[in-house]
Amino acid sequence: MAEYKKNKNLEIVGFACSYCSFKASEMAGSLRMKYPEGVKIVEVPCSSRVDPAFIIKAIVEGADGVFVSGCHPGDCHFIKGNYYTRRKIAALKEMFNAFSMQGRLRLFWVSASEARRFVEKVSSMYNHIKEKNNEREKA
Amino acid sequence: MNPSDKHVLVVGGGIGGITAALELASCGIHVTMLEEGPSIGGRMIQLDKTFPTLDCSSCTLTPKMVEVILNPRIHLITLAKPIKVQKDGVGFEVTILKKPRYVDEKKCTACGSCADACVMKGRLRDEFNLGLGKRAAIYIPFAQAAPQKYLIDKEGCLFLSRGKCKKACMEACETEAINFDAVEETITSVYDAIIVASGFDLYDPSEKREYGYGTLEGVITGIEFERLCSVTGPTGGDIILNGKIPHRFYFIQCVGSRDRQTGARFCSRVCCMYTAKHASIVKDRIKDAEIYISYIDVRAYGKGYEEFYKSTQENGVFYIRGIPGEITETDNGLRVRVEDMLSSEMREIEVDIVVLATGVRLRAGTPELCRVMSLERDEYGFIKCDALHPSMTNVEGIFVCGMASGPKDVPDTVASAGEAAARCMEYIHQ
Amino acid sequence: MRTGIFICHCGHNIKHTVDVKKLSEYFRNFPTVVVSEDYPFVCSEPGQAMIQDSIKKQGLNRVLIASCTPSLHTDLFKDLLKKSDLNPFLLRRVSIREHCSWVGNDIDYNTEKARRLILAGLYSASHSAPLEEKVVDVTQSALIIGGGVAGLSAALFLSRMGMQVYLVEKNNDLGGHVRKLKNLWPSGKDGEEIINEMVKTLQTRKNVAIFTSTRITGFEGFFGNYQVTLSTPEEEKKLTVGGVIIAIGFSPFNPGIKPELHYGKDERIITTLDFEDKGDTLTLPPQPKIAILHCVGSRDEQIGKLYCSRVCCINALRVTHALKTRYGDAYIESFYMDMRAHPRGGEEYYEDIQEKGVLFTRANVAEIIPTSKGIVIRGEDTLLGEVFEREFDLVVLSIGMSPPEDSKFIASLLKITLDKDQFFLEAHIKLRPYDTAIKGIFIAGSCSGPKDIEESINHGRASAVKLFGFLNLGYAFVDPFTAWVDPKRCSGCRMCEQACVAKAIQFDEVQRVVKVEEAACMGCGLCNATCPSSAIMLKGYVDSMIDDEISAFVETL
């Protein structure tokens, strides 16, 4: 199983809000910016729609990492949704850390025109996890 | 105002006409759209990609075309144009000439069996592809045409022009849609206002002997190059000329624009950008391509244009300030002679293909249209209007938008069409 | 479950890096998939006809379209389903273009990714339920923020069409920048004349309320019913409007941030805007030497302004012309990078000015140095390939357009986005240049990017027509993605009620469960994520759908 994962792409599941981060991911596409193929995005109206249960499900079913992205604080289309997201993810991160899974859950804010930022965040997360996986194989 | 009482005529089915019609319809007004050709889509549907985002042109336009077809308040008449316009109170009485399609639009399913069977298959000049491809006498201009119906080209059809043909098309047609007895129709109707969005043609550079267009192989125009890049074009989107993939490209800007010699002093506004677009497309598809672009000034003035221009340069495209004086043939291609004004040297560059970024001209049928409507034109032939009242013409109740009133790119055409719809609505709201 | 899967090639945009044929074949094997086809342009008439045909012939009850991103053309496809007597919310859109073919390099990996994405769509399609579109009443009034030429044009149109208009301007006077310009090109008119005409007409209209020296300080609500708070130092006023047109214009670039220009250090270095103000009172020596500098504050990597300000070449020519006319014997030299004289008549104007003896030098100007004698310009003539130093009596900087001062504030208040240069971002750069991502909010004039007067008028009126089209029926259809409670599962813990930002959830004391106030529900889904019993669901984004998407995404081989 471990060998198999090294050869194929990592699986990253992302949640992006319709108004900001999903739009940024669309723009990244329009601008033909490239990021790893293993990244797959679930569109949600607001990042606050993301139930921690989804994130855990993704990990349990085999995702190497999960990210949640939403509007910058203060810019949420639903006014305060992203504040709730921030709190939930912070709590979930504590749990991830306890299981030595730092870095496998990321939260970042991207506005609709920040395609480059979206690609950078996603790519750096992917590469970081890939490195950690490689290190673990070696160990 | 009860909008549903009002009826506006929109002449032209390109992006300008389509935008104006859809805006009017969304405000409750009835629209009749006339399109001279067999399908709406204008020039934009002939493009592969649009600058600066390199968006697929068809993908952005075809949904709008479908919206027009499906909109209950828009009545589209293709192969039609106005031949007489008379004032009728505050509105106009318009006589429309509708050319026969020879195919019953209600019965045609666009299956294509007729074109397959036609004896002229592969022998007639395909206008949509600017002669780069061939078609039959019964044809559909392009696969996504709206309306999705075939038509017969009277001059090319053996039966219609000479009376002699076995009419294999009729045999092949399973819905009996072909009707050789169709005739021209004239329809007279009254409209509350008219919007002219008759679009543009590209300059024919044959008169510029120094470029060898029409005499030298490998010299083509920008719009022809666009068809080569398009997946709906004669090569399915592969950039192939005379059976070979060119690797060395030379693009010449300002052909037929800013040109005192041919009298076209104006700037065509889109060629700098479409050339940069072409260069990007080439770089994307032909990895080791060598690309040169000759320019006088690069007009990358719109949103995102300057950045696109810069990234094209950074991608390894060589911009040469200076317009070539001559193009000659060599054993294995073409030679371009140009004075590079930045390095002050005379250069001779060998390439496989030369693309002339031709400027815009008023569309062929428009001078006649203007005569019919008594519209004034400016010294270049474009319909006259002024900057503070952008869509107003010299005739009250007739408005103009898009390239018909002067060169502009797609976003400016869309905005001008919206403005024309606004001005038109104010007029009929009296 | 009878699903039809339609995979678009999008010309070669998808086909190029995703094996669409392999995919359409693969999905044919699924028990719930009755039709699986690929086609060049699914959004075109024949593409639509094909889908419609399949729905009818195969009795489809779910339609999955794998093509471009869902924000494009969804209305069109929903209409298609309606025409085929299918509920439009039984449509599933999967993006295999912006999120797959365009962002991945390898055809095998891309195809595999597309497979997972479509699989996710297929699984979640089975949880799609028919929904009814919400009908909301809309207020037939418009708020226009900004009283410049774009805002005035929009106000004129909307009021003419009988709509109530609220025009808000933060300054004392209407007219924006145009009011201060004299001898405009090509009309020759003064800006004041043009503005006064527009304002006079507006003032006669009974359905126009003009608020000067007023700012927007509050903004809430949704399309058709925006609640706006207007403030002056003395008072506050609340309004309800159906839509908004933002026309707050631009800020002139301040050359002070480029120290090498020494602007502000010598009164002989002025901007084109200064020329409007003081042009009449300039005192120059006989046979003055005047320099005009193009591209100040634009196309400049150093200050992070890469964009072209579009109007300054022509504006510079206009000022050059005025100077040459006034000082017939002046030596005038214009320093430019590219001469962008593209507007109607611009080319001829440029040639005429050259014929009058104005010198045009293609150059990169490095520095402007005021000395006791004259102003020295140091630069490189790019055509001659030489460095030069020349002295002038007057230097005019043709400044560019910077984003309006309040762009960040308005963007944050109205929840719309700014582009990388801090101008407002349009919904689609080609076909929707004055829409924003939010229905009912438009952007007109230079606040979305540099424009001249004609273009600002076009945008002002075009956005006004669009807004009118949205509001004129008095009602509008809105997506029904609101929360819904299953009373059998609700334990009455009221956690959702506490969390709800819109205060759309109420507790029913009698039944001991919560209820959702549909009209107030914004559709964020926070309640769904908060509920421990999965009793409250966000329609269109229910748990089972997202669960299945996740499973499909990480499906291990």
PDB file of C-alpha atoms in Angstrom, chain B residues 132-313:
ATOM      1  CA  LEU B 132      -9.276  27.503 -47.008  1.00  0.00           C
ATOM      2  CA  GLY B 133     -11.712  24.636 -47.147  1.00  0.00           C
ATOM      3  CA  LYS B 134     -14.254  23.292 -49.581  1.00  0.00           C
ATOM      4  CA  ARG B 135     -17.901  22.483 -49.250  1.00  0.00           C
ATOM      5  CA  ALA B 136     -20.876  21.088 -51.152  1.00  0.00           C
ATOM      6  CA  ALA B 137     -23.647  23.161 -52.739  1.00  0.00           C
ATOM      7  CA  ILE B 138     -25.977  22.197 -49.908  1.00  0.00           C
ATOM      8  CA  TYR B 139     -24.238  22.980 -46.660  1.00  0.00           C
ATOM      9  CA  ILE B 140     -24.288  24.342 -43.153  1.00  0.00           C
ATOM     10  CA  PRO B 141     -21.761  27.145 -42.604  1.00  0.00           C
ATOM     11  CA  PHE B 142     -20.353  25.569 -39.430  1.00  0.00           C
ATOM     12  CA  ALA B 143     -21.427  22.797 -37.106  1.00  0.00           C
ATOM     13  CA  GLN B 144     -22.785  25.063 -34.365  1.00  0.00           C
ATOM     14  CA  ALA B 145     -24.744  27.315 -36.731  1.00  0.00           C
ATOM     15  CA  ALA B 146     -27.853  28.923 -35.332  1.00  0.00           C
ATOM     16  CA  PRO B 147     -30.376  28.154 -36.710  1.00  0.00           C
ATOM     17  CA  GLN B 148     -29.148  24.592 -37.101  1.00  0.00           C
ATOM     18  CA  LYS B 149     -30.303  24.290 -40.681  1.00  0.00           C
ATOM     19  CA  TYR B 150     -28.733  23.579 -44.031  1.00  0.00           C
ATOM     20  CA  LEU B 151     -29.049  25.792 -47.078  1.00  0.00           C
ATOM     21  CA  ILE B 152     -28.318  25.639 -50.789  1.00  0.00           C
ATOM     22  CA  ASP B 153     -25.924  28.019 -52.498  1.00  0.00           C
ATOM     23  CA  LYS B 154     -27.789  29.061 -55.635  1.00  0.00           C
ATOM     24  CA  GLU B 155     -24.726  29.773 -57.756  1.00  0.00           C
ATOM     25  CA  GLY B 156     -22.904  26.630 -56.753  1.00  0.00           C
ATOM     26  CA  CYS B 157     -25.833  24.278 -57.098  1.00  0.00           C
ATOM     27  CA  LEU B 158     -25.961  22.576 -60.496  1.00  0.00           C
ATOM     28  CA  PHE B 159     -29.711  22.264 -60.506  1.00  0.00           C
ATOM     29  CA  LEU B 160     -30.423  25.835 -59.527  1.00  0.00           C
ATOM     30  CA  SER B 161     -27.831  27.407 -61.777  1.00  0.00           C
ATOM     31  CA  ARG B 162     -28.017  25.095 -64.770  1.00  0.00           C
ATOM     32  CA  GLY B 163     -31.198  23.093 -64.359  1.00  0.00           C
ATOM     33  CA  LYS B 164     -29.328  19.801 -64.585  1.00  0.00           C
ATOM     34  CA  CYS B 165     -28.624  17.585 -61.620  1.00  0.00           C
ATOM     35  CA  LYS B 166     -29.760  14.218 -60.378  1.00  0.00           C
ATOM     36  CA  LYS B 167     -30.580  15.881 -57.048  1.00  0.00           C
ATOM     37  CA  ALA B 168     -28.957  13.245 -54.900  1.00  0.00           C
ATOM     38  CA  CYS B 169     -29.585  15.557 -51.960  1.00  0.00           C
ATOM     39  CA  MET B 170     -33.331  15.114 -52.230  1.00  0.00           C
ATOM     40  CA  GLU B 171     -32.953  11.373 -52.308  1.00  0.00           C
ATOM     41  CA  ALA B 172     -30.746  11.437 -49.234  1.00  0.00           C
ATOM     42  CA  CYS B 173     -33.016  13.681 -47.206  1.00  0.00           C
ATOM     43  CA  GLU B 174     -35.274  11.625 -45.000  1.00  0.00           C
ATOM     44  CA  THR B 175     -37.555  14.453 -43.985  1.00  0.00           C
ATOM     45  CA  GLU B 176     -38.170  15.858 -47.466  1.00  0.00           C
ATOM     46  CA  ALA B 177     -36.866  19.189 -46.357  1.00  0.00           C
ATOM     47  CA  ILE B 178     -35.357  20.277 -49.665  1.00  0.00           C
ATOM     48  CA  ASN B 179     -37.463  22.570 -51.794  1.00  0.00           C
ATOM     49  CA  PHE B 180     -36.007  23.812 -55.062  1.00  0.00           C
ATOM     50  CA  ASP B 181     -39.127  25.840 -55.740  1.00  0.00           C
ATOM     51  CA  ALA B 182     -38.496  28.247 -52.889  1.00  0.00           C
ATOM     52  CA  VAL B 183     -38.441  31.868 -53.955  1.00  0.00           C
ATOM     53  CA  GLU B 184     -37.365  35.221 -52.629  1.00  0.00           C
ATOM     54  CA  GLU B 185     -39.854  36.784 -50.276  1.00  0.00           C
ATOM     55  CA  THR B 186     -40.458  40.346 -49.370  1.00  0.00           C
ATOM     56  CA  ILE B 187     -41.955  41.130 -46.014  1.00  0.00           C
ATOM     57  CA  THR B 188     -43.112  44.587 -45.026  1.00  0.00           C
ATOM     58  CA  SER B 189     -43.478  45.454 -41.372  1.00  0.00           C
ATOM     59  CA  VAL B 190     -43.600  48.450 -39.118  1.00  0.00           C
ATOM     60  CA  TYR B 191     -41.049  48.890 -36.336  1.00  0.00           C
ATOM     61  CA  ASP B 192     -40.747  51.452 -33.586  1.00  0.00           C
ATOM     62  CA  ALA B 193     -36.982  51.755 -33.961  1.00  0.00           C
ATOM     63  CA  ILE B 194     -34.001  50.164 -35.678  1.00  0.00           C
ATOM     64  CA  ILE B 195     -30.589  49.168 -34.364  1.00  0.00           C
ATOM     65  CA  VAL B 196     -27.877  48.602 -36.937  1.00  0.00           C
ATOM     66  CA  ALA B 197     -25.156  46.154 -35.905  1.00  0.00           C
ATOM     67  CA  SER B 198     -23.926  45.120 -39.287  1.00  0.00           C
ATOM     68  CA  GLY B 199     -20.343  44.388 -38.311  1.00  0.00           C
ATOM     69  CA  PHE B 200     -17.192  44.370 -40.376  1.00  0.00           C
ATOM     70  CA  ASP B 201     -15.032  42.742 -42.985  1.00  0.00           C
ATOM     71  CA  LEU B 202     -11.282  42.444 -43.002  1.00  0.00           C
ATOM     72  CA  TYR B 203      -9.116  44.383 -45.406  1.00  0.00           C
ATOM     73  CA  ASP B 204      -8.045  42.490 -48.504  1.00  0.00           C
ATOM     74  CA  PRO B 205      -4.273  42.973 -48.751  1.00  0.00           C
ATOM     75  CA  SER B 206      -3.977  41.840 -52.372  1.00  0.00           C
ATOM     76  CA  GLU B 207      -3.271  45.404 -53.466  1.00  0.00           C
ATOM     77  CA  LYS B 208      -0.184  45.495 -51.296  1.00  0.00           C
ATOM     78  CA  ARG B 209       2.024  43.800 -53.840  1.00  0.00           C
ATOM     79  CA  GLU B 210       5.066  43.977 -51.632  1.00  0.00           C
ATOM     80  CA  TYR B 211       3.526  41.351 -49.338  1.00  0.00           C
ATOM     81  CA  GLY B 212       2.667  38.901 -52.039  1.00  0.00           C
ATOM     82  CA  TYR B 213      -0.725  37.995 -50.683  1.00  0.00           C
ATOM     83  CA  GLY B 214      -2.448  35.948 -53.320  1.00  0.00           C
ATOM     84  CA  THR B 215       0.764  35.361 -55.232  1.00  0.00           C
ATOM     85  CA  LEU B 216       3.190  33.903 -52.726  1.00  0.00           C
ATOM     86  CA  GLU B 217       2.444  30.678 -50.946  1.00  0.00           C
ATOM     87  CA  GLY B 218       2.630  30.969 -47.224  1.00  0.00           C
ATOM     88  CA  VAL B 219       1.295  34.502 -46.950  1.00  0.00           C
ATOM     89  CA  ILE B 220      -2.095  34.536 -45.279  1.00  0.00           C
ATOM     90  CA  THR B 221      -4.255  36.984 -43.349  1.00  0.00           C
ATOM     91  CA  GLY B 222      -5.012  37.030 -39.639  1.00  0.00           C
ATOM     92  CA  ILE B 223      -8.566  35.789 -40.044  1.00  0.00           C
ATOM     93  CA  GLU B 224      -7.377  32.940 -42.258  1.00  0.00           C
ATOM     94  CA  PHE B 225      -4.859  32.041 -39.596  1.00  0.00           C
ATOM     95  CA  GLU B 226      -7.688  32.127 -37.062  1.00  0.00           C
ATOM     96  CA  ARG B 227      -9.534  29.497 -39.100  1.00  0.00           C
ATOM     97  CA  LEU B 228      -6.453  27.315 -39.188  1.00  0.00           C
ATOM     98  CA  CYS B 229      -6.251  27.436 -35.409  1.00  0.00           C
ATOM     99  CA  SER B 230      -9.920  26.649 -34.914  1.00  0.00           C
ATOM    100  CA  VAL B 231     -11.109  23.179 -34.147  1.00  0.00           C
ATOM    101  CA  THR B 232     -14.082  23.900 -36.428  1.00  0.00           C
ATOM    102  CA  GLY B 233     -11.741  25.000 -39.204  1.00  0.00           C
ATOM    103  CA  PRO B 234     -10.451  23.227 -42.296  1.00  0.00           C
ATOM    104  CA  THR B 235      -7.599  21.503 -40.451  1.00  0.00           C
ATOM    105  CA  GLY B 236      -9.396  20.714 -37.209  1.00  0.00           C
ATOM    106  CA  GLY B 237      -7.222  23.169 -35.319  1.00  0.00           C
ATOM    107  CA  ASP B 238      -3.837  21.937 -36.450  1.00  0.00           C
ATOM    108  CA  ILE B 239      -1.685  24.731 -37.731  1.00  0.00           C
ATOM    109  CA  ILE B 240      -0.753  23.191 -41.042  1.00  0.00           C
ATOM    110  CA  LEU B 241      -0.058  24.998 -44.272  1.00  0.00           C
ATOM    111  CA  ASN B 242       0.413  23.114 -47.515  1.00  0.00           C
ATOM    112  CA  GLY B 243       0.675  19.871 -45.634  1.00  0.00           C
ATOM    113  CA  LYS B 244       3.502  21.038 -43.380  1.00  0.00           C
ATOM    114  CA  ILE B 245       3.683  22.418 -39.872  1.00  0.00           C
ATOM    115  CA  PRO B 246       5.354  25.829 -40.029  1.00  0.00           C
ATOM    116  CA  HIS B 247       7.997  26.562 -37.421  1.00  0.00           C
ATOM    117  CA  ARG B 248       9.085  30.067 -38.289  1.00  0.00           C
ATOM    118  CA  PHE B 249       6.329  32.646 -38.177  1.00  0.00           C
ATOM    119  CA  TYR B 250       6.289  36.314 -39.158  1.00  0.00           C
ATOM    120  CA  PHE B 251       3.315  38.457 -38.174  1.00  0.00           C
ATOM    121  CA  ILE B 252       2.956  41.910 -39.679  1.00  0.00           C
ATOM    122  CA  GLN B 253       0.733  44.399 -37.849  1.00  0.00           C
ATOM    123  CA  CYS B 254      -1.034  47.452 -39.284  1.00  0.00           C
ATOM    124  CA  VAL B 255      -1.760  45.980 -42.722  1.00  0.00           C
ATOM    125  CA  GLY B 256      -4.364  48.311 -44.080  1.00  0.00           C
ATOM    126  CA  SER B 257      -4.542  50.471 -40.962  1.00  0.00           C
ATOM    127  CA  ARG B 258      -2.701  53.690 -40.124  1.00  0.00           C
ATOM    128  CA  ASP B 259      -2.079  53.599 -43.829  1.00  0.00           C
ATOM    129  CA  ARG B 260      -2.080  56.881 -45.713  1.00  0.00           C
ATOM    130  CA  GLN B 261      -1.340  55.066 -48.921  1.00  0.00           C
ATOM    131  CA  THR B 262      -4.603  53.159 -49.000  1.00  0.00           C
ATOM    132  CA  GLY B 263      -6.499  55.988 -47.346  1.00  0.00           C
ATOM    133  CA  ALA B 264      -7.240  54.067 -44.177  1.00  0.00           C
ATOM    134  CA  ARG B 265      -5.606  56.402 -41.668  1.00  0.00           C
ATOM    135  CA  PHE B 266      -7.471  55.026 -38.697  1.00  0.00           C
ATOM    136  CA  CYS B 267      -6.302  52.417 -36.231  1.00  0.00           C
ATOM    137  CA  SER B 268      -8.252  49.157 -36.358  1.00  0.00           C
ATOM    138  CA  ARG B 269      -7.872  48.718 -32.586  1.00  0.00           C
ATOM    139  CA  VAL B 270      -7.838  44.939 -32.461  1.00  0.00           C
ATOM    140  CA  CYS B 271      -4.908  43.827 -34.569  1.00  0.00           C
ATOM    141  CA  CYS B 272      -2.111  44.360 -32.027  1.00  0.00           C
ATOM    142  CA  MET B 273      -3.986  42.210 -29.594  1.00  0.00           C
ATOM    143  CA  TYR B 274      -5.079  39.532 -31.986  1.00  0.00           C
ATOM    144  CA  THR B 275      -1.541  39.206 -33.242  1.00  0.00           C
ATOM    145  CA  ALA B 276      -0.254  38.716 -29.708  1.00  0.00           C
ATOM    146  CA  LYS B 277      -3.012  36.168 -29.299  1.00  0.00           C
ATOM    147  CA  HIS B 278      -1.910  34.343 -32.449  1.00  0.00           C
ATOM    148  CA  ALA B 279       1.663  34.316 -31.211  1.00  0.00           C
ATOM    149  CA  SER B 280       0.509  32.792 -27.912  1.00  0.00           C
ATOM    150  CA  ILE B 281      -1.507  30.141 -29.681  1.00  0.00           C
ATOM    151  CA  VAL B 282       1.504  29.221 -31.798  1.00  0.00           C
ATOM    152  CA  LYS B 283       3.821  29.082 -28.779  1.00  0.00           C
ATOM    153  CA  ASP B 284       1.356  26.807 -27.079  1.00  0.00           C
ATOM    154  CA  ARG B 285       0.965  24.375 -29.969  1.00  0.00           C
ATOM    155  CA  ILE B 286       4.314  24.408 -31.738  1.00  0.00           C
ATOM    156  CA  LYS B 287       6.893  24.158 -29.002  1.00  0.00           C
ATOM    157  CA  ASP B 288       9.991  25.192 -30.922  1.00  0.00           C
ATOM    158  CA  ALA B 289       8.341  27.919 -32.969  1.00  0.00           C
ATOM    159  CA  GLU B 290      10.320  31.011 -33.882  1.00  0.00           C
ATOM    160  CA  ILE B 291       8.011  33.998 -33.912  1.00  0.00           C
ATOM    161  CA  TYR B 292       8.549  37.567 -35.133  1.00  0.00           C
ATOM    162  CA  ILE B 293       6.057  40.396 -34.972  1.00  0.00           C
ATOM    163  CA  SER B 294       6.494  43.666 -36.857  1.00  0.00           C
ATOM    164  CA  TYR B 295       4.819  46.703 -35.334  1.00  0.00           C
ATOM    165  CA  ILE B 296       4.714  50.484 -35.282  1.00  0.00           C
ATOM    166  CA  ASP B 297       3.108  50.948 -31.861  1.00  0.00           C
ATOM    167  CA  VAL B 298       1.637  48.161 -29.807  1.00  0.00           C
ATOM    168  CA  ARG B 299      -1.854  49.121 -28.749  1.00  0.00           C
ATOM    169  CA  ALA B 300      -2.549  47.064 -25.696  1.00  0.00           C
ATOM    170  CA  TYR B 301      -4.878  49.520 -24.062  1.00  0.00           C
ATOM    171  CA  GLY B 302      -7.703  47.452 -22.598  1.00  0.00           C
ATOM    172  CA  LYS B 303      -8.068  45.598 -19.337  1.00  0.00           C
ATOM    173  CA  GLY B 304      -5.471  42.910 -19.048  1.00  0.00           C
ATOM    174  CA  TYR B 305      -4.089  43.729 -22.506  1.00  0.00           C
ATOM    175  CA  GLU B 306      -0.763  45.227 -21.449  1.00  0.00           C
ATOM    176  CA  GLU B 307      -0.071  42.267 -19.164  1.00  0.00           C
ATOM    177  CA  PHE B 308      -0.912  39.857 -21.973  1.00  0.00           C
ATOM    178  CA  TYR B 309       1.361  41.719 -24.364  1.00  0.00           C
ATOM    179  CA  LYS B 310       4.173  41.642 -21.851  1.00  0.00           C
ATOM    180  CA  SER B 311       3.787  37.945 -21.180  1.00  0.00           C
ATOM    181  CA  THR B 312       3.803  37.279 -24.941  1.00  0.00           C
ATOM    182  CA  GLN B 313       7.120  39.096 -25.188  1.00  0.00           C
TER     183      GLN B 313
END
